[in-house]
């Protein structure tokens, strides 16, 4: 005797119901108990998701629902920009995907308004590498992500507004030549999981930021950051460890 097909269907309906309830809980401002502002969320969601379908058809690839704000520019091949599901790309973002690899983003990624992600120049020159960003990570408004050298960003990474990442250096050792004729070098930048990068932070080429670290606002990061470390300053230095605080 074969099992009734109604059992898996009922389980699927229950799964979808749970997902819908979870979504409704997320689409609400904390403290807005009377849901006065939910209509603004839904209005914005409807417009940006519809725009997302257009971008998925012609501009980029995505494995699920995508929210796209107005005036988002995608430069480069469609297959070079890859999003997961439930991602949000806010207004005036520029995704320049002229690179040897791809710009790859996981699920639930947010790229805030005015951000420029650029692996290569717009008028030729050196071909950049690209980047990969994990799940539930975000880039703050008006940030510049220069991924000429390979950039790896882990899961659950928070970046504040006006963050600058430069995964490349100009060569300058030859004193007989202008620096803009000496070419470039790149080691790449790696940012681990569960990292908080504050507003106006600059991270230079060759840096690795360890898991669970915090980089204070305004810091200039020129050396590796240990896991769980809290760093700040220009140049950034270790202030304390999150592990010591817990102990």
PDB file of C-alpha atoms in Angstrom:
ATOM      1  CA  UNK A   1       0.000   0.000   0.000  1.00  0.00           C
ATOM      2  CA  UNK A   2       1.470   3.354  -1.045  1.00  0.00           C
ATOM      3  CA  UNK A   3       1.426   6.364   1.347  1.00  0.00           C
ATOM      4  CA  UNK A   4      -1.144   9.037   0.663  1.00  0.00           C
ATOM      5  CA  UNK A   5       0.213  12.029  -1.283  1.00  0.00           C
ATOM      6  CA  UNK A   6      -1.766  14.327   1.026  1.00  0.00           C
ATOM      7  CA  UNK A   7       0.807  13.869   3.806  1.00  0.00           C
ATOM      8  CA  UNK A   8       3.769  15.530   2.025  1.00  0.00           C
ATOM      9  CA  UNK A   9       1.413  18.175   0.616  1.00  0.00           C
ATOM     10  CA  UNK A  10       0.190  19.034   4.099  1.00  0.00           C
ATOM     11  CA  UNK A  11       3.787  19.234   5.322  1.00  0.00           C
ATOM     12  CA  UNK A  12       4.670  21.528   2.401  1.00  0.00           C
ATOM     13  CA  UNK A  13       1.686  23.796   3.160  1.00  0.00           C
ATOM     14  CA  UNK A  14       2.708  23.980   6.808  1.00  0.00           C
ATOM     15  CA  UNK A  15       6.290  24.831   5.782  1.00  0.00           C
ATOM     16  CA  UNK A  16       5.088  27.654   3.520  1.00  0.00           C
ATOM     17  CA  UNK A  17       2.811  28.953   6.283  1.00  0.00           C
ATOM     18  CA  UNK A  18       5.756  29.077   8.690  1.00  0.00           C
ATOM     19  CA  UNK A  19       7.869  30.919   6.116  1.00  0.00           C
ATOM     20  CA  UNK A  20       5.075  33.448   5.564  1.00  0.00           C
ATOM     21  CA  UNK A  21       4.688  34.058   9.308  1.00  0.00           C
ATOM     22  CA  UNK A  22       8.445  34.535   9.610  1.00  0.00           C
ATOM     23  CA  UNK A  23       8.403  37.034   6.734  1.00  0.00           C
ATOM     24  CA  UNK A  24       5.520  38.999   8.269  1.00  0.00           C
ATOM     25  CA  UNK A  25       7.408  39.237  11.568  1.00  0.00           C
ATOM     26  CA  UNK A  26      10.469  40.604   9.783  1.00  0.00           C
ATOM     27  CA  UNK A  27       8.517  43.202   7.777  1.00  0.00           C
ATOM     28  CA  UNK A  28       7.697  45.368  10.764  1.00  0.00           C
ATOM     29  CA  UNK A  29       9.509  48.072  12.706  1.00  0.00           C
ATOM     30  CA  UNK A  30      10.464  47.155  16.251  1.00  0.00           C
ATOM     31  CA  UNK A  31       8.218  49.076  18.626  1.00  0.00           C
ATOM     32  CA  UNK A  32       5.519  49.613  15.998  1.00  0.00           C
ATOM     33  CA  UNK A  33       3.028  47.416  17.863  1.00  0.00           C
ATOM     34  CA  UNK A  34       0.025  48.820  15.975  1.00  0.00           C
ATOM     35  CA  UNK A  35       1.687  48.293  12.579  1.00  0.00           C
ATOM     36  CA  UNK A  36       1.200  51.932  11.585  1.00  0.00           C
ATOM     37  CA  UNK A  37       4.170  51.870   9.223  1.00  0.00           C
ATOM     38  CA  UNK A  38       3.829  48.411   7.743  1.00  0.00           C
ATOM     39  CA  UNK A  39       2.037  49.782   4.668  1.00  0.00           C
ATOM     40  CA  UNK A  40       5.181  51.715   3.736  1.00  0.00           C
ATOM     41  CA  UNK A  41       7.233  48.513   3.935  1.00  0.00           C
ATOM     42  CA  UNK A  42       4.776  46.621   1.757  1.00  0.00           C
ATOM     43  CA  UNK A  43       4.580  49.442  -0.783  1.00  0.00           C
ATOM     44  CA  UNK A  44       8.365  49.573  -1.032  1.00  0.00           C
ATOM     45  CA  UNK A  45       8.549  45.776  -1.194  1.00  0.00           C
ATOM     46  CA  UNK A  46       6.070  45.571  -4.072  1.00  0.00           C
ATOM     47  CA  UNK A  47       7.847  48.201  -6.180  1.00  0.00           C
ATOM     48  CA  UNK A  48      11.392  46.938  -5.613  1.00  0.00           C
ATOM     49  CA  UNK A  49      10.546  43.245  -6.060  1.00  0.00           C
ATOM     50  CA  UNK A  50       8.830  43.989  -9.374  1.00  0.00           C
ATOM     51  CA  UNK A  51      11.947  45.858 -10.430  1.00  0.00           C
ATOM     52  CA  UNK A  52      13.961  42.890  -9.214  1.00  0.00           C
ATOM     53  CA  UNK A  53      12.202  40.602 -11.688  1.00  0.00           C
ATOM     54  CA  UNK A  54      13.324  42.880 -14.517  1.00  0.00           C
ATOM     55  CA  UNK A  55      16.933  42.842 -13.295  1.00  0.00           C
ATOM     56  CA  UNK A  56      16.859  39.052 -12.947  1.00  0.00           C
ATOM     57  CA  UNK A  57      15.656  38.774 -16.529  1.00  0.00           C
ATOM     58  CA  UNK A  58      18.159  41.139 -18.157  1.00  0.00           C
ATOM     59  CA  UNK A  59      20.870  42.454 -15.809  1.00  0.00           C
ATOM     60  CA  UNK A  60      22.043  39.765 -13.356  1.00  0.00           C
ATOM     61  CA  UNK A  61      21.324  36.303 -11.980  1.00  0.00           C
ATOM     62  CA  UNK A  62      19.597  35.388  -8.721  1.00  0.00           C
ATOM     63  CA  UNK A  63      18.366  32.150  -7.189  1.00  0.00           C
ATOM     64  CA  UNK A  64      15.362  33.761  -5.495  1.00  0.00           C
ATOM     65  CA  UNK A  65      13.398  36.940  -4.836  1.00  0.00           C
ATOM     66  CA  UNK A  66      15.449  40.114  -5.305  1.00  0.00           C
ATOM     67  CA  UNK A  67      14.589  43.671  -4.235  1.00  0.00           C
ATOM     68  CA  UNK A  68      16.164  46.400  -6.404  1.00  0.00           C
ATOM     69  CA  UNK A  69      15.936  50.153  -5.837  1.00  0.00           C
ATOM     70  CA  UNK A  70      15.813  52.822  -8.536  1.00  0.00           C
ATOM     71  CA  UNK A  71      18.812  53.797 -10.673  1.00  0.00           C
ATOM     72  CA  UNK A  72      20.826  50.642  -9.939  1.00  0.00           C
ATOM     73  CA  UNK A  73      23.532  50.173 -12.573  1.00  0.00           C
ATOM     74  CA  UNK A  74      25.030  46.839 -13.565  1.00  0.00           C
ATOM     75  CA  UNK A  75      28.166  47.102 -15.722  1.00  0.00           C
ATOM     76  CA  UNK A  76      29.421  43.887 -17.263  1.00  0.00           C
ATOM     77  CA  UNK A  77      28.109  40.460 -18.242  1.00  0.00           C
ATOM     78  CA  UNK A  78      24.847  39.350 -16.646  1.00  0.00           C
ATOM     79  CA  UNK A  79      26.368  36.042 -15.535  1.00  0.00           C
ATOM     80  CA  UNK A  80      29.127  37.869 -13.618  1.00  0.00           C
ATOM     81  CA  UNK A  81      26.682  39.188 -10.972  1.00  0.00           C
ATOM     82  CA  UNK A  82      25.213  36.345  -8.910  1.00  0.00           C
ATOM     83  CA  UNK A  83      22.825  36.808  -5.984  1.00  0.00           C
ATOM     84  CA  UNK A  84      21.227  34.278  -3.693  1.00  0.00           C
ATOM     85  CA  UNK A  85      17.664  34.622  -2.411  1.00  0.00           C
ATOM     86  CA  UNK A  86      15.933  37.500  -0.572  1.00  0.00           C
ATOM     87  CA  UNK A  87      18.692  40.015  -1.317  1.00  0.00           C
ATOM     88  CA  UNK A  88      18.197  43.798  -1.292  1.00  0.00           C
ATOM     89  CA  UNK A  89      20.048  46.235  -3.545  1.00  0.00           C
ATOM     90  CA  UNK A  90      19.143  49.799  -2.645  1.00  0.00           C
ATOM     91  CA  UNK A  91      18.941  52.838  -4.923  1.00  0.00           C
ATOM     92  CA  UNK A  92      21.934  54.235  -6.836  1.00  0.00           C
ATOM     93  CA  UNK A  93      24.134  51.182  -6.322  1.00  0.00           C
ATOM     94  CA  UNK A  94      26.718  50.479  -9.044  1.00  0.00           C
ATOM     95  CA  UNK A  95      27.801  46.867  -9.595  1.00  0.00           C
ATOM     96  CA  UNK A  96      30.715  46.849 -12.011  1.00  0.00           C
ATOM     97  CA  UNK A  97      31.236  43.207 -12.898  1.00  0.00           C
ATOM     98  CA  UNK A  98      34.087  43.497 -15.382  1.00  0.00           C
ATOM     99  CA  UNK A  99      36.371  41.002 -13.642  1.00  0.00           C
ATOM    100  CA  UNK A 100      38.172  37.709 -14.112  1.00  0.00           C
ATOM    101  CA  UNK A 101      35.803  35.925 -11.747  1.00  0.00           C
ATOM    102  CA  UNK A 102      32.410  37.160 -10.489  1.00  0.00           C
ATOM    103  CA  UNK A 103      30.601  39.282  -7.925  1.00  0.00           C
ATOM    104  CA  UNK A 104      28.889  36.570  -5.890  1.00  0.00           C
ATOM    105  CA  UNK A 105      26.500  37.253  -3.004  1.00  0.00           C
ATOM    106  CA  UNK A 106      24.796  34.751  -0.700  1.00  0.00           C
ATOM    107  CA  UNK A 107      21.252  34.786   0.698  1.00  0.00           C
ATOM    108  CA  UNK A 108      19.751  37.748   2.604  1.00  0.00           C
ATOM    109  CA  UNK A 109      22.509  40.156   1.533  1.00  0.00           C
ATOM    110  CA  UNK A 110      21.864  43.924   1.686  1.00  0.00           C
ATOM    111  CA  UNK A 111      23.789  46.530  -0.339  1.00  0.00           C
ATOM    112  CA  UNK A 112      22.778  49.992   0.825  1.00  0.00           C
ATOM    113  CA  UNK A 113      22.223  53.147  -1.198  1.00  0.00           C
ATOM    114  CA  UNK A 114      25.020  54.765  -3.177  1.00  0.00           C
ATOM    115  CA  UNK A 115      27.531  51.907  -2.872  1.00  0.00           C
ATOM    116  CA  UNK A 116      30.059  51.347  -5.667  1.00  0.00           C
ATOM    117  CA  UNK A 117      31.525  47.861  -6.129  1.00  0.00           C
ATOM    118  CA  UNK A 118      34.319  48.073  -8.691  1.00  0.00           C
ATOM    119  CA  UNK A 119      36.969  45.473  -9.529  1.00  0.00           C
ATOM    120  CA  UNK A 120      38.268  47.179 -12.710  1.00  0.00           C
ATOM    121  CA  UNK A 121      38.527  50.600 -14.290  1.00  0.00           C
ATOM    122  CA  UNK A 122      35.841  51.861 -16.645  1.00  0.00           C
ATOM    123  CA  UNK A 123      38.309  52.713 -19.424  1.00  0.00           C
ATOM    124  CA  UNK A 124      40.515  49.637 -19.664  1.00  0.00           C
ATOM    125  CA  UNK A 125      43.690  49.004 -17.698  1.00  0.00           C
ATOM    126  CA  UNK A 126      44.110  46.102 -15.304  1.00  0.00           C
ATOM    127  CA  UNK A 127      41.358  43.485 -15.110  1.00  0.00           C
ATOM    128  CA  UNK A 128      40.268  43.008 -11.503  1.00  0.00           C
ATOM    129  CA  UNK A 129      39.475  39.753  -9.698  1.00  0.00           C
ATOM    130  CA  UNK A 130      36.014  40.079  -8.079  1.00  0.00           C
ATOM    131  CA  UNK A 131      34.459  39.207  -4.745  1.00  0.00           C
ATOM    132  CA  UNK A 132      32.325  36.746  -2.822  1.00  0.00           C
ATOM    133  CA  UNK A 133      30.073  37.666   0.127  1.00  0.00           C
ATOM    134  CA  UNK A 134      28.395  35.179   2.435  1.00  0.00           C
ATOM    135  CA  UNK A 135      24.868  34.949   3.799  1.00  0.00           C
ATOM    136  CA  UNK A 136      23.145  37.689   5.832  1.00  0.00           C
ATOM    137  CA  UNK A 137      25.952  40.195   5.283  1.00  0.00           C
ATOM    138  CA  UNK A 138      25.475  43.876   4.469  1.00  0.00           C
ATOM    139  CA  UNK A 139      27.344  46.860   3.025  1.00  0.00           C
ATOM    140  CA  UNK A 140      26.513  50.318   4.393  1.00  0.00           C
ATOM    141  CA  UNK A 141      25.453  53.342   2.361  1.00  0.00           C
ATOM    142  CA  UNK A 142      27.941  55.182   0.140  1.00  0.00           C
ATOM    143  CA  UNK A 143      30.664  52.559   0.527  1.00  0.00           C
ATOM    144  CA  UNK A 144      33.429  51.888  -1.997  1.00  0.00           C
ATOM    145  CA  UNK A 145      34.391  48.244  -2.465  1.00  0.00           C
ATOM    146  CA  UNK A 146      37.479  48.030  -4.644  1.00  0.00           C
ATOM    147  CA  UNK A 147      37.889  44.341  -5.387  1.00  0.00           C
ATOM    148  CA  UNK A 148      40.666  44.517  -7.972  1.00  0.00           C
ATOM    149  CA  UNK A 149      42.392  41.931  -5.814  1.00  0.00           C
ATOM    150  CA  UNK A 150      40.195  39.067  -4.645  1.00  0.00           C
ATOM    151  CA  UNK A 151      37.835  40.023  -1.798  1.00  0.00           C
ATOM    152  CA  UNK A 152      36.239  37.407   0.477  1.00  0.00           C
ATOM    153  CA  UNK A 153      33.553  38.443   2.967  1.00  0.00           C
ATOM    154  CA  UNK A 154      32.053  35.841   5.306  1.00  0.00           C
ATOM    155  CA  UNK A 155      28.600  35.319   6.787  1.00  0.00           C
ATOM    156  CA  UNK A 156      26.840  37.776   9.135  1.00  0.00           C
ATOM    157  CA  UNK A 157      29.189  40.694   8.399  1.00  0.00           C
ATOM    158  CA  UNK A 158      27.903  44.210   9.140  1.00  0.00           C
ATOM    159  CA  UNK A 159      29.516  47.188   7.394  1.00  0.00           C
ATOM    160  CA  UNK A 160      28.559  50.718   8.348  1.00  0.00           C
ATOM    161  CA  UNK A 161      28.207  53.629   5.923  1.00  0.00           C
ATOM    162  CA  UNK A 162      31.157  54.962   3.919  1.00  0.00           C
ATOM    163  CA  UNK A 163      33.338  51.901   4.324  1.00  0.00           C
ATOM    164  CA  UNK A 164      36.275  51.720   1.893  1.00  0.00           C
ATOM    165  CA  UNK A 165      38.006  48.474   0.958  1.00  0.00           C
ATOM    166  CA  UNK A 166      40.992  48.647  -1.392  1.00  0.00           C
ATOM    167  CA  UNK A 167      42.298  45.228  -2.421  1.00  0.00           C
ATOM    168  CA  UNK A 168      45.147  46.639  -4.508  1.00  0.00           C
ATOM    169  CA  UNK A 169      48.304  48.780  -4.221  1.00  0.00           C
ATOM    170  CA  UNK A 170      50.157  51.025  -6.638  1.00  0.00           C
ATOM    171  CA  UNK A 171      53.824  50.167  -7.096  1.00  0.00           C
ATOM    172  CA  UNK A 172      56.197  53.021  -6.265  1.00  0.00           C
ATOM    173  CA  UNK A 173      59.728  51.604  -5.819  1.00  0.00           C
ATOM    174  CA  UNK A 174      61.142  53.006  -9.090  1.00  0.00           C
ATOM    175  CA  UNK A 175      62.062  56.637  -8.438  1.00  0.00           C
ATOM    176  CA  UNK A 176      62.762  57.271 -12.135  1.00  0.00           C
ATOM    177  CA  UNK A 177      59.167  56.619 -13.194  1.00  0.00           C
ATOM    178  CA  UNK A 178      55.893  58.290 -12.197  1.00  0.00           C
ATOM    179  CA  UNK A 179      53.931  56.049  -9.843  1.00  0.00           C
ATOM    180  CA  UNK A 180      50.988  55.891 -12.201  1.00  0.00           C
ATOM    181  CA  UNK A 181      53.228  54.088 -14.752  1.00  0.00           C
ATOM    182  CA  UNK A 182      54.638  51.445 -12.404  1.00  0.00           C
ATOM    183  CA  UNK A 183      51.644  49.141 -12.368  1.00  0.00           C
ATOM    184  CA  UNK A 184      49.818  47.621  -9.435  1.00  0.00           C
ATOM    185  CA  UNK A 185      50.010  44.613  -7.122  1.00  0.00           C
ATOM    186  CA  UNK A 186      47.352  42.901  -5.064  1.00  0.00           C
ATOM    187  CA  UNK A 187      47.258  40.389  -2.221  1.00  0.00           C
ATOM    188  CA  UNK A 188      43.502  40.473  -1.633  1.00  0.00           C
ATOM    189  CA  UNK A 189      41.386  41.126   1.452  1.00  0.00           C
ATOM    190  CA  UNK A 190      39.614  38.565   3.636  1.00  0.00           C
ATOM    191  CA  UNK A 191      36.898  39.369   6.177  1.00  0.00           C
ATOM    192  CA  UNK A 192      35.731  36.489   8.356  1.00  0.00           C
ATOM    193  CA  UNK A 193      32.335  35.581   9.784  1.00  0.00           C
ATOM    194  CA  UNK A 194      30.360  37.637  12.318  1.00  0.00           C
ATOM    195  CA  UNK A 195      32.414  40.823  11.868  1.00  0.00           C
ATOM    196  CA  UNK A 196      31.244  44.367  12.628  1.00  0.00           C
ATOM    197  CA  UNK A 197      32.954  47.108  10.596  1.00  0.00           C
ATOM    198  CA  UNK A 198      32.011  50.604  11.760  1.00  0.00           C
ATOM    199  CA  UNK A 199      31.301  53.727   9.746  1.00  0.00           C
ATOM    200  CA  UNK A 200      34.060  55.310   7.642  1.00  0.00           C
ATOM    201  CA  UNK A 201      36.502  52.411   8.101  1.00  0.00           C
ATOM    202  CA  UNK A 202      39.240  51.916   5.481  1.00  0.00           C
ATOM    203  CA  UNK A 203      40.715  48.446   4.929  1.00  0.00           C
ATOM    204  CA  UNK A 204      43.813  48.177   2.753  1.00  0.00           C
ATOM    205  CA  UNK A 205      45.197  45.405   0.579  1.00  0.00           C
ATOM    206  CA  UNK A 206      46.605  42.266   2.186  1.00  0.00           C
ATOM    207  CA  UNK A 207      44.522  42.501   5.368  1.00  0.00           C
ATOM    208  CA  UNK A 208      42.652  39.618   6.991  1.00  0.00           C
ATOM    209  CA  UNK A 209      39.976  40.472   9.558  1.00  0.00           C
ATOM    210  CA  UNK A 210      39.364  37.436  11.767  1.00  0.00           C
ATOM    211  CA  UNK A 211      36.033  35.951  12.793  1.00  0.00           C
ATOM    212  CA  UNK A 212      33.924  37.787  15.410  1.00  0.00           C
ATOM    213  CA  UNK A 213      36.123  40.923  15.301  1.00  0.00           C
ATOM    214  CA  UNK A 214      34.985  44.560  15.618  1.00  0.00           C
ATOM    215  CA  UNK A 215      36.610  47.459  13.743  1.00  0.00           C
ATOM    216  CA  UNK A 216      35.753  50.812  15.325  1.00  0.00           C
ATOM    217  CA  UNK A 217      34.411  53.707  13.262  1.00  0.00           C
ATOM    218  CA  UNK A 218      37.015  55.733  11.391  1.00  0.00           C
ATOM    219  CA  UNK A 219      39.775  53.121  11.694  1.00  0.00           C
ATOM    220  CA  UNK A 220      42.481  52.632   9.062  1.00  0.00           C
ATOM    221  CA  UNK A 221      43.247  48.905   8.951  1.00  0.00           C
ATOM    222  CA  UNK A 222      46.716  48.162   7.542  1.00  0.00           C
ATOM    223  CA  UNK A 223      47.493  44.893   9.394  1.00  0.00           C
ATOM    224  CA  UNK A 224      45.619  41.688  10.174  1.00  0.00           C
ATOM    225  CA  UNK A 225      42.946  41.750  12.874  1.00  0.00           C
ATOM    226  CA  UNK A 226      42.847  38.724  15.183  1.00  0.00           C
ATOM    227  CA  UNK A 227      39.601  36.819  15.806  1.00  0.00           C
ATOM    228  CA  UNK A 228      37.456  38.413  18.551  1.00  0.00           C
ATOM    229  CA  UNK A 229      39.684  41.524  18.623  1.00  0.00           C
ATOM    230  CA  UNK A 230      38.320  45.071  18.885  1.00  0.00           C
ATOM    231  CA  UNK A 231      40.551  47.501  16.979  1.00  0.00           C
ATOM    232  CA  UNK A 232      40.456  51.222  16.313  1.00  0.00           C
ATOM    233  CA  UNK A 233      42.558  54.243  15.396  1.00  0.00           C
ATOM    234  CA  UNK A 234      44.803  55.420  12.552  1.00  0.00           C
ATOM    235  CA  UNK A 235      46.495  53.079  11.976  1.00  0.00           C
ATOM    236  CA  UNK A 236      44.218  50.570  13.722  1.00  0.00           C
ATOM    237  CA  UNK A 237      45.535  48.936  16.882  1.00  0.00           C
ATOM    238  CA  UNK A 238      44.027  46.383  19.208  1.00  0.00           C
ATOM    239  CA  UNK A 239      41.954  47.940  21.994  1.00  0.00           C
ATOM    240  CA  UNK A 240      40.774  44.770  23.713  1.00  0.00           C
ATOM    241  CA  UNK A 241      39.347  41.324  23.050  1.00  0.00           C
ATOM    242  CA  UNK A 242      35.689  40.361  23.132  1.00  0.00           C
ATOM    243  CA  UNK A 243      36.696  37.085  24.779  1.00  0.00           C
ATOM    244  CA  UNK A 244      38.277  38.903  27.725  1.00  0.00           C
ATOM    245  CA  UNK A 245      35.085  40.909  28.193  1.00  0.00           C
ATOM    246  CA  UNK A 246      33.038  37.732  28.478  1.00  0.00           C
ATOM    247  CA  UNK A 247      35.487  36.178  30.923  1.00  0.00           C
TER     248      UNK A 247
END
